[in-house]
Amino acid sequence: MGRPARDLITVMFKHGEMVTINDPLEDEMALEIAMELGVDLEIEHEADFEDTLMDRLDRRDEDFDVELVQRPPIITVLGHVDHGKTTLVDRIRTTNVVDSEAGGITQHIAAYQVAHNGSKLTFVDTPGHAAFGEMRARGANVTDMIVLVVAANDGVMPQTVECISHAKAAGVPIIVALNKCDLPDINEQKVLTDLSQHGILPSEWGGDVEVIRVSALTGTGVDDLLETLLLTAELQEYKTAEDIPAEGACLESFMDEGRGPIAWSIVRRGVLKIGDIVSCGQAYGRVRAMYDDKDQELTVAGPSTPVRIAGLSTVPNAGSRFFVMDDIDEAREIAETREDRGRAAVLATRGGPMSLETFFAHRDGSIQDLPLILKADTPGSIEAIRHELEKFEHDEVKLKILHEGVGGVNESDVYLAASSGAIIIAFHVIAEDRAEALASQEGVQIRRYKIIYNVTDDIRQAMEGMLKPER
Ligand code: GDP
């Protein structure tokens, strides 16, 4: 328009819109301002690939006009450090692959498939629950079920609680593997009690969570665990469209000296074939070769198959979703547009409310959950804040505590917030350095408090649009 921003803001103020230079301008408002300033304005919209893609990726399987087939469940193993995740994962892998390979598998593997009693299960090996949250924050939510490993001799630990919060936020069934049952001096009842206190009620106590006693070290109970996973999968009926162009997510990626960029991925639906044109994050290309978890070449990869894809233009980010397209030029264009837009675009497409101010700016009159993560210095503080938050009543907003814990804000908290659009309340604690950096990168708001009432006051003020910006 050739006018300074200040002029536009003045017009907006006259219309009762209290905006800053950083607020987006709706079409209607833009036209109105133009009229008042006597400027001829024509609005053209760029065709937005991302929107079309998101629509496609968000389509339900039932919307495709093809038969749905059973697919193997995709399982992620989470748990407190040293409770035996790696041992369990190795145990499952080595006892359920063909003999010639047993023992020879030591290198890290992002995902693999095993067969048990003729049924397949796919395991995703994330390097921890923060990484699990990161994948969700990127929109690559591939997990169907979570195995929560809890060492029977150690019980529920802080990271166990973080894992539970991540699992719940993801809304997937949890199966508890009560590990190290070979050890003497374990107190199962204590562990079960602690689990119940964190909302994991064992089925033997009338709840809906299966607790399987295992020893990853000796292998006892591992078959039981696999059977329970298959049974749960059967109940959940994981079905998907097969006869469609493939879609999935990249779990990890790396540059292979001989093979070029490799995207370690999981097919979510459809069948991926050699020669398919693929778009994946900022990468695109034709599938030149595919390898399974045992480095065997594949020509096709169906739903729930872990597959390493070669043939992409560059190394895509972990958590990027991939899908097959018809036209290589279009795939290139998407990759280039994404590269130009960069990180901001990723944040924009995710669209979650990330700060108190924006949450309330986007109110639409319906009842909305305001997800919160609560970190504080002592259990007493947490209790007190929760008590205060529970008293909070409002027609339009429901406060929802996704996770609470004693200690500084860590990376797990930030990823949980990023993937759930939550705000982090830090009471008498600060964020760990890396978490702080991550929060600003992910656009997650960490609000620090020293006085309990200020927490609810701020929420109330934000609702009235009166919240002063944080310094
Ligand atoms: P992670 O950090 O959760 O991956 O735990 P690891 O798999 O590395 O296991 C930590 C330690 O616990 C290792 O020394 C394992 O040998 C030991 N461990 C794992 N599972 C069992 C088990 O079932 N019984 C016993 N006694 N030790 C176990």
Coordinates of N, CA and C and ligand atoms in Angstrom, one line a residue, residues 80-88 179-183 214-217, ligand 1:
H80 N 12.0 -45.3 32.1 CA 13.1 -44.6 32.9 C 14.4 -45.2 32.5
V81 N 15.5 -44.4 32.5 CA 16.8 -44.9 32.1 C 17.2 -46.0 33.0
D82 N 17.8 -47.0 32.4 CA 18.3 -48.2 33.1 C 17.3 -49.2 33.6
H83 N 16.0 -49.0 33.2 CA 15.0 -49.9 33.6 C 14.9 -51.1 32.6
G84 N 15.7 -51.0 31.5 CA 15.8 -52.2 30.7 C 15.2 -52.1 29.3
K85 N 15.0 -50.9 28.8 CA 14.5 -50.8 27.4 C 15.3 -51.5 26.4
T86 N 16.6 -51.1 26.4 CA 17.5 -51.7 25.4 C 17.6 -53.2 25.5
T87 N 17.7 -53.7 26.7 CA 17.8 -55.1 26.9 C 16.5 -55.8 26.4
L88 N 15.4 -55.2 26.7 CA 14.1 -55.8 26.2 C 14.0 -55.8 24.7
N179 N 9.6 -55.0 34.6 CA 10.9 -55.7 34.2 C 11.7 -56.1 35.4
K180 N 12.7 -56.8 35.2 CA 13.7 -57.3 36.2 C 13.0 -58.1 37.3
C181 N 12.0 -58.9 36.9 CA 11.3 -59.7 37.9 C 12.1 -60.9 38.3
D182 N 13.3 -61.1 37.7 CA 14.2 -62.1 38.2 C 14.9 -61.7 39.4
L183 N 14.9 -60.5 39.8 CA 15.7 -60.0 40.9 C 15.0 -60.3 42.2
V214 N 8.0 -59.4 33.4 CA 9.1 -59.9 32.5 C 10.5 -59.8 33.1
S215 N 11.4 -60.6 32.5 CA 12.8 -60.3 32.7 C 13.4 -60.2 31.3
A216 N 13.8 -59.1 31.0 CA 14.5 -58.9 29.7 C 15.8 -59.6 29.7
L217 N 16.4 -59.8 30.9 CA 17.7 -60.5 31.0 C 17.6 -62.0 30.7
Ligands
GDP1 P1 17.7 -48.7 29.4 O1 18.5 -47.6 29.9 O2 16.3 -48.6 29.8 O3 17.8 -49.0 27.9 O4 18.3 -50.0 30.2 P2 19.3 -51.2 29.8 O5 18.5 -52.1 28.9 O6 20.5 -50.6 29.3 O7 19.5 -51.9 31.2 C1 20.1 -51.3 32.2 C2 20.8 -52.4 33.1 O8 19.7 -53.3 33.7 C3 21.7 -53.3 32.4 O9 22.8 -53.5 33.2 C4 20.9 -54.5 32.1 O10 21.7 -55.7 32.0 C5 20.0 -54.6 33.3 N1 18.8 -55.3 33.1 C6 17.9 -55.1 32.1 N2 16.8 -55.9 32.1 C7 17.1 -56.7 33.2 C8 16.3 -57.8 33.8 O11 15.3 -58.2 33.4 N3 16.9 -58.3 35.0 C9 18.0 -57.9 35.5 N4 18.5 -58.5 36.6 N5 18.8 -56.9 34.9 C10 18.3 -56.3 33.8

